[in-house]
Short mmCIF file of C-alpha atoms and ligand atoms in Angstrom, two decimals:
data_model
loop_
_atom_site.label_atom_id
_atom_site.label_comp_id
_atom_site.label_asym_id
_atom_site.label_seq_id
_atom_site.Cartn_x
_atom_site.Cartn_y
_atom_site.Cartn_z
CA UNK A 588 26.86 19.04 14.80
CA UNK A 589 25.84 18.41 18.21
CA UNK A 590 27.33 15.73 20.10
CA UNK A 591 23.93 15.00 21.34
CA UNK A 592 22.49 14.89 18.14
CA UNK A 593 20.48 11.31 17.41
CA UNK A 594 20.62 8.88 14.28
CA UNK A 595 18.37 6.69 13.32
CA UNK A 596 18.30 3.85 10.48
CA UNK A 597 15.49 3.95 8.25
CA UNK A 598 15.05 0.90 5.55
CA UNK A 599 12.29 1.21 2.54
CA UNK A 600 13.27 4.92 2.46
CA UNK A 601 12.78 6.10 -1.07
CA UNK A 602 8.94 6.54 -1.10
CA UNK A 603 5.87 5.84 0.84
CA UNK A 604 6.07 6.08 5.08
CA UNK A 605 9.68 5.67 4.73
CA UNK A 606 10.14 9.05 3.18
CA UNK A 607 7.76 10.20 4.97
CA UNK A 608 9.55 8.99 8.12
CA UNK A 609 12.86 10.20 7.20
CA UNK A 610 11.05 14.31 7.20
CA UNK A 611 9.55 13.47 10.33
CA UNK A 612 12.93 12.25 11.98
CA UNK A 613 14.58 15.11 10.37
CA UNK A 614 12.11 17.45 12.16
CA UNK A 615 13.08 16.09 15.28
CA UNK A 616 16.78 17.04 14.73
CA UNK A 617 17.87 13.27 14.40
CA UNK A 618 20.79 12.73 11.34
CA UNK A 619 19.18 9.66 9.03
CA UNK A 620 20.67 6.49 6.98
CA UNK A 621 18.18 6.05 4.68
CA UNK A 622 18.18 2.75 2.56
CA UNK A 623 16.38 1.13 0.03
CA UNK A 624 17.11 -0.50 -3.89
CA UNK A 625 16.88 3.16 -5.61
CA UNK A 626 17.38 5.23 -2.94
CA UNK A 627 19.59 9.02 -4.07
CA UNK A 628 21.95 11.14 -2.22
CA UNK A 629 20.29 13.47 -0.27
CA UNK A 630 21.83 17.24 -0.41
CA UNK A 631 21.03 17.22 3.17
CA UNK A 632 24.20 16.27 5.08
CA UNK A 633 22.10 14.90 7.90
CA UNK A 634 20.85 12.00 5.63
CA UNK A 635 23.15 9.60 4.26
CA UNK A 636 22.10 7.27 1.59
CA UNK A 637 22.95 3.68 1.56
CA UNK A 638 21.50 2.24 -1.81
CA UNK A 639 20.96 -1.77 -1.64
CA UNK A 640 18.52 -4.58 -1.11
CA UNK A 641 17.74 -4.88 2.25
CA UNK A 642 17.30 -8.76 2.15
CA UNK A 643 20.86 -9.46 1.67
CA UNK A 644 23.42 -9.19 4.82
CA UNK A 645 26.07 -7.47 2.82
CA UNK A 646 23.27 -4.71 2.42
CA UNK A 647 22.60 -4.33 6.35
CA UNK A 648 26.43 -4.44 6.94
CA UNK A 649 26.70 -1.46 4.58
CA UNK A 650 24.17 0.15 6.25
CA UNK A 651 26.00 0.46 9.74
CA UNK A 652 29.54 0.59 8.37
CA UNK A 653 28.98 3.28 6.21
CA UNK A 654 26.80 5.05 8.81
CA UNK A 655 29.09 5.02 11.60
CA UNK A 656 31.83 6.10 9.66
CA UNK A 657 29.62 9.42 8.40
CA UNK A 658 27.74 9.95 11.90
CA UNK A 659 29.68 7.81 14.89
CA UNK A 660 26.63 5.95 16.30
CA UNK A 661 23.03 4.16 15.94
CA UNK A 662 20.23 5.46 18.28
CA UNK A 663 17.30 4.11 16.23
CA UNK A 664 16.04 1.57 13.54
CA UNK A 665 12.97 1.60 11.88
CA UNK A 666 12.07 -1.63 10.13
CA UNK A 667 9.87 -0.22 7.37
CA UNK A 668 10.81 -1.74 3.81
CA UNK A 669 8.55 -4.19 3.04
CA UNK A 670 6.17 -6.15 0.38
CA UNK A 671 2.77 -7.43 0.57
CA UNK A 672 1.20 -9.90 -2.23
CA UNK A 673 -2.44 -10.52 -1.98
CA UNK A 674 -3.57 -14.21 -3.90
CA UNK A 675 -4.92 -17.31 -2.72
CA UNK A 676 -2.27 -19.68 -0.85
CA UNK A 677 -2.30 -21.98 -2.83
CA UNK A 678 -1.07 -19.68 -6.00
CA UNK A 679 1.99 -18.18 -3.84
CA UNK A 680 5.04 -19.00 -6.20
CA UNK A 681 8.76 -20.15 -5.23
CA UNK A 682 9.86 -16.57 -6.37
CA UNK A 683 6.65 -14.87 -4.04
CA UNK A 684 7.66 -17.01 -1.31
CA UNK A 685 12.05 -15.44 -1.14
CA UNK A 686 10.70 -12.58 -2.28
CA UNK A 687 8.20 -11.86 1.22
CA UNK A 688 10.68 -13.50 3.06
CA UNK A 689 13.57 -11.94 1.78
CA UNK A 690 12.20 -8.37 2.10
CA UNK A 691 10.09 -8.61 5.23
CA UNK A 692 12.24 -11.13 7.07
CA UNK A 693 15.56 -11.33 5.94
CA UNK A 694 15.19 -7.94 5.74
CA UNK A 695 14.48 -7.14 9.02
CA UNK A 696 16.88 -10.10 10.65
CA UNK A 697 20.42 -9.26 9.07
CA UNK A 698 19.78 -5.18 9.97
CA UNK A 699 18.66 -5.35 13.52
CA UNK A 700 21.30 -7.53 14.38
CA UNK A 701 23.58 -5.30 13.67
CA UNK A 702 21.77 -1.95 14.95
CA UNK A 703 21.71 -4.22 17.74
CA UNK A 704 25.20 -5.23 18.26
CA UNK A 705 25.40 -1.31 18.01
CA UNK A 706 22.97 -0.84 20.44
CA UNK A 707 24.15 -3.08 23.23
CA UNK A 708 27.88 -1.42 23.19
CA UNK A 709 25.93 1.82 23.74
CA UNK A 710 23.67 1.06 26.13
CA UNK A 711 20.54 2.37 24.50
CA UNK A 712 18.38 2.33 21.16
CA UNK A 713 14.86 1.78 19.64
CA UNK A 714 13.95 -0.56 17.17
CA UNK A 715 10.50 0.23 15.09
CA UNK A 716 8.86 -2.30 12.66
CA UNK A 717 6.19 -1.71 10.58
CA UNK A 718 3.65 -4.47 10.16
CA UNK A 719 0.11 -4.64 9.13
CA UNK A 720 -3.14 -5.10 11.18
CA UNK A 721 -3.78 -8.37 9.17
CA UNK A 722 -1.80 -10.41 11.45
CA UNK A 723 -4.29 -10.18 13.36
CA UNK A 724 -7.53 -9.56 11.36
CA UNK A 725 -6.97 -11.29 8.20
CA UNK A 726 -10.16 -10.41 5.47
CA UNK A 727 -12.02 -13.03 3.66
CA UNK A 728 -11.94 -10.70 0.89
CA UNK A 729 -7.93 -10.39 0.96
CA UNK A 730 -6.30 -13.11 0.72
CA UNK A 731 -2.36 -12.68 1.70
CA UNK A 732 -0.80 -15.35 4.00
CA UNK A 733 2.37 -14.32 3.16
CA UNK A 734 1.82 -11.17 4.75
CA UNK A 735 0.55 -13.23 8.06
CA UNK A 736 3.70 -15.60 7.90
CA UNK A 737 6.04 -12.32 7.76
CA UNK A 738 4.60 -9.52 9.30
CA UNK A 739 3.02 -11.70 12.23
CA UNK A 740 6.88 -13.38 12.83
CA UNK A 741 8.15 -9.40 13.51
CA UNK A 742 5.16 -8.70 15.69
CA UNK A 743 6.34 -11.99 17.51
CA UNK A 744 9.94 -11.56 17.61
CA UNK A 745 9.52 -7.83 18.88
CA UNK A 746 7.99 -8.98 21.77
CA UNK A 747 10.98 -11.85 22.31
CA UNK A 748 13.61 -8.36 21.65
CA UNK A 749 11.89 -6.09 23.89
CA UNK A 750 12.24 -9.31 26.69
CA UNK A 751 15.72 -10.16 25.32
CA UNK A 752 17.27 -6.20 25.53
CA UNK A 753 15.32 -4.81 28.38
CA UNK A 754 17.68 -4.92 30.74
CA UNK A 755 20.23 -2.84 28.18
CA UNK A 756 18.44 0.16 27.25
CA UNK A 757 17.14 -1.04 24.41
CA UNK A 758 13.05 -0.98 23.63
CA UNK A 759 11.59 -2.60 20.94
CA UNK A 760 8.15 -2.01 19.33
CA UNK A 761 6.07 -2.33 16.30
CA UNK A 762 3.13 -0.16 14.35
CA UNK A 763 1.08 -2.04 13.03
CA UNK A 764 -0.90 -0.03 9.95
CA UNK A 765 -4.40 -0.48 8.56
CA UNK A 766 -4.46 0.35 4.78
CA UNK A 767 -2.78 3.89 4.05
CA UNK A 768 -2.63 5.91 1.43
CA UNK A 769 0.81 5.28 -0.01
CA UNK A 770 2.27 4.43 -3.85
CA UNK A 771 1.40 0.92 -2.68
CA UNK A 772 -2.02 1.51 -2.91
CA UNK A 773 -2.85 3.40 -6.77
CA UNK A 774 -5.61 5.99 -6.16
CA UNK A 775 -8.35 4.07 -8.29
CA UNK A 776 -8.34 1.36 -5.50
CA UNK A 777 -8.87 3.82 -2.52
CA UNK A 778 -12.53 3.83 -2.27
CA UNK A 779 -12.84 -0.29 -2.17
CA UNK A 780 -9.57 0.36 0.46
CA UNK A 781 -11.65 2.65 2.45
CA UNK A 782 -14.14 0.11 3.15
CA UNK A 783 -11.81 -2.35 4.86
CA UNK A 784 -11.68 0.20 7.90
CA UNK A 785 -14.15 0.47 10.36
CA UNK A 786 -14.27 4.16 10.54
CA UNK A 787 -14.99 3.85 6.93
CA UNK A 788 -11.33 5.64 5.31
CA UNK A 789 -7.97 4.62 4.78
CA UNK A 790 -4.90 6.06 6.97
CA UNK A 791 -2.65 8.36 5.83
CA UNK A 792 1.48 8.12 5.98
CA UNK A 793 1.24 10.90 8.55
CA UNK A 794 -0.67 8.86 10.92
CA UNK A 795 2.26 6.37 10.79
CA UNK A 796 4.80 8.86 11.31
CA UNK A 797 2.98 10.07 14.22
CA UNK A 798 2.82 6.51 15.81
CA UNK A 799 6.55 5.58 15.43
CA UNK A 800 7.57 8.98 16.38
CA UNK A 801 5.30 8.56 19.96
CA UNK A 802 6.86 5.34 20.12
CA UNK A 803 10.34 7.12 20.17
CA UNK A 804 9.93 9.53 22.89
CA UNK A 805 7.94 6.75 24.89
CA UNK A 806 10.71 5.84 27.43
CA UNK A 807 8.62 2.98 29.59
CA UNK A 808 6.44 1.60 25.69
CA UNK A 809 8.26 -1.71 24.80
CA UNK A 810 6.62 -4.88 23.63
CA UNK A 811 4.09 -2.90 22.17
CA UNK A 812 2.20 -3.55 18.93
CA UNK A 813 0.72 -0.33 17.92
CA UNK A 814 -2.79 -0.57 15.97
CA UNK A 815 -3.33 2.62 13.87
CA UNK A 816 -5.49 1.04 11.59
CA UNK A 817 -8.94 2.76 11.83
CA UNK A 818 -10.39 0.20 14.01
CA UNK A 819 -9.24 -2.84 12.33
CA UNK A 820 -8.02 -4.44 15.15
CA UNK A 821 -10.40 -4.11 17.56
CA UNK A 822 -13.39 -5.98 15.78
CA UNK A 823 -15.92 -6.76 13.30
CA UNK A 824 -17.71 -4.67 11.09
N1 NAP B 2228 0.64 1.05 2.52
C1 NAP B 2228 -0.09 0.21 3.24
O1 NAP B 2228 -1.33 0.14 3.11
C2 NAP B 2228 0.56 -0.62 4.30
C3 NAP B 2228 -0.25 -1.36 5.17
C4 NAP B 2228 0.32 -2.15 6.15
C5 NAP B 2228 1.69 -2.21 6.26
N2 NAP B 2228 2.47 -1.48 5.41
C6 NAP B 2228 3.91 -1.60 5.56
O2 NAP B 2228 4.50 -0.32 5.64
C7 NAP B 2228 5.81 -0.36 5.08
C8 NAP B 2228 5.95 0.74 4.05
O3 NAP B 2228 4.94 0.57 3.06
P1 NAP B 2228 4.64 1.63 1.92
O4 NAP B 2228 3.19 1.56 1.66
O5 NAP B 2228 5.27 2.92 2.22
O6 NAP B 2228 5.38 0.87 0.70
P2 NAP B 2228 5.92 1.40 -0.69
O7 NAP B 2228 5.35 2.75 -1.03
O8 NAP B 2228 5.71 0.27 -1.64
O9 NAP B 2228 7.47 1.57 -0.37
C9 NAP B 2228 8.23 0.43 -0.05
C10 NAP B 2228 9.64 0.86 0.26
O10 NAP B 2228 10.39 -0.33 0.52
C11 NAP B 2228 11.54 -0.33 -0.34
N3 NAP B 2228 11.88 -1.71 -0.71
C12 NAP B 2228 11.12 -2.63 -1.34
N4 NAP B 2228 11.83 -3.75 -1.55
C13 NAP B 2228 13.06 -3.52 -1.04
C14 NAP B 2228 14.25 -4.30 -0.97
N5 NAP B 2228 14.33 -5.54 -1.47
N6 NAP B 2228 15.34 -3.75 -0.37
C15 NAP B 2228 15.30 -2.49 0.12
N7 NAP B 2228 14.20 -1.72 0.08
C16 NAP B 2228 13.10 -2.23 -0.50
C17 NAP B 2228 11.15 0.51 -1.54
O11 NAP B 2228 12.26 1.15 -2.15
P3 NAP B 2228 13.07 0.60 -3.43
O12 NAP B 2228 12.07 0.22 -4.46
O13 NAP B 2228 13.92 1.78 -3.77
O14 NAP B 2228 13.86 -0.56 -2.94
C18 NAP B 2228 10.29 1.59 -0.88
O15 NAP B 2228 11.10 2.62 -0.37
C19 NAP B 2228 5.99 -1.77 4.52
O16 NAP B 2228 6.66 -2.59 5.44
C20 NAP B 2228 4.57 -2.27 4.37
O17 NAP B 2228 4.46 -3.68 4.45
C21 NAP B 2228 1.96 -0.69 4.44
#
């Protein structure tokens, strides 16, 4: 191993962008913690596996023991496990309600405190989270204020970190995804999908790799909340 050799913590690892994330971080040479409920060993010896739910503290301080035991520091984090329930407000359950607030909140709060804590002795990192572009563009025709009331609090509170750490070394950022084609989203319900995009397709997980990985190697990017949603953002259509 090289002593220069990066790590970076990657939640919601077992399928979707987070898989995809972890090959595109291990292209770039960094050594990975990947977590989620069901997540397996890798045979890799640059990825640990830390199975566990990633709402729960005990979780997150798994996560950072176990990793700097295995690996000996924490460059990166990328916030990525998350949930999103589409259904009129006022039909959002007790058990909907902890469960997009456990996952997408909790789940984000107990971790990058302590990647942070990391962070801050070493004078550096990057923390990543993964949003959604209905922050701010929610649909008539897709109803999910949870996802608003989650998502929209870590596109808040990323700006607040990157203010909070940017005198340590530490930047802060979030992607912020239109619709992509991921085991979220069953192939029979890609063509009404495609239509929610101005350019008239949905993304694909590579598109997200590609943005968080940018957002790695971008030394003077933090505060930013990075649209790669086909448009979304930017208007009407
Ligand atoms: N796909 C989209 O269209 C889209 C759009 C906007 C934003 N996003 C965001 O992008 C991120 C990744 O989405 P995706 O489409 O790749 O989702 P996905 O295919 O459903 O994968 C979700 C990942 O999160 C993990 N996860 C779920 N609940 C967890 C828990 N309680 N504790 C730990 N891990 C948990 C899952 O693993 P386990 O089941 O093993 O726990 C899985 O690895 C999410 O934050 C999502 O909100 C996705």
């Amino acid at each position: 191993m090289s002593a220069e050799q990066k790590v970076v913590i990657i939640t919601g690892a077992s399928q979707g962008i987070g898989a995809a994330l972890v090959r595109g971080y291990r292209d770039r040479n960094y050594r990975v913690i990947a977590s989620s409920r069901s997540i397996k060993p890798s045979a890799d010896p640059d990825i640990l596996a830390v199975p566990g739910d990633i709402g729960k503290p005990e979780t997150a301080e798994r996560i950072v023991r176990e990793g700097l035991q295995r690996f000996g520091r924490i460059d990166s984090l990328v916030n990525n496990a998350g949930v999103f329930l589409s259904k009129p407000f006022i039909e959002f359950t007790q058990e909907d309600y902890d469960y997009n607030m456990g996952v997408n909140v909790a789940g984000f709060f107990h971790i990058t405190q302590r990647a942070a804590a990391e962070m801050l002795k070493q004078g550096s990192g990057h923390i990543v989270s993964i949003t959604t572009s209905l922050v701010s563009q929610p649909m008539v025709g897709l109803p999910a204020a949870l996802a608003s009331l989650t998502k929209g609090g870590l596109n808040a509170v990323t700006q607040a970190l990157a203010m909070e750490f940017s005198k340590n070394g530490i930047r802060v950022n979030a992607v912020s995804p239109g619709i992509i084609k991921t085991p979220m989203n069953p192939p029979e319900t890609h063509a009404a999908l495609s239509t929610l995009h101005p350019v008239g397709r949905m993304g694909e997980m590579r598109d997200i790799v590609d943005a968080v990985l940018y957002l790695e190697s971008a030394g003077f990017v933090t505060g930013e909340i990075l649209h790669v949603d086909g448009g979304q953002n930017a208007g009407r259509w």
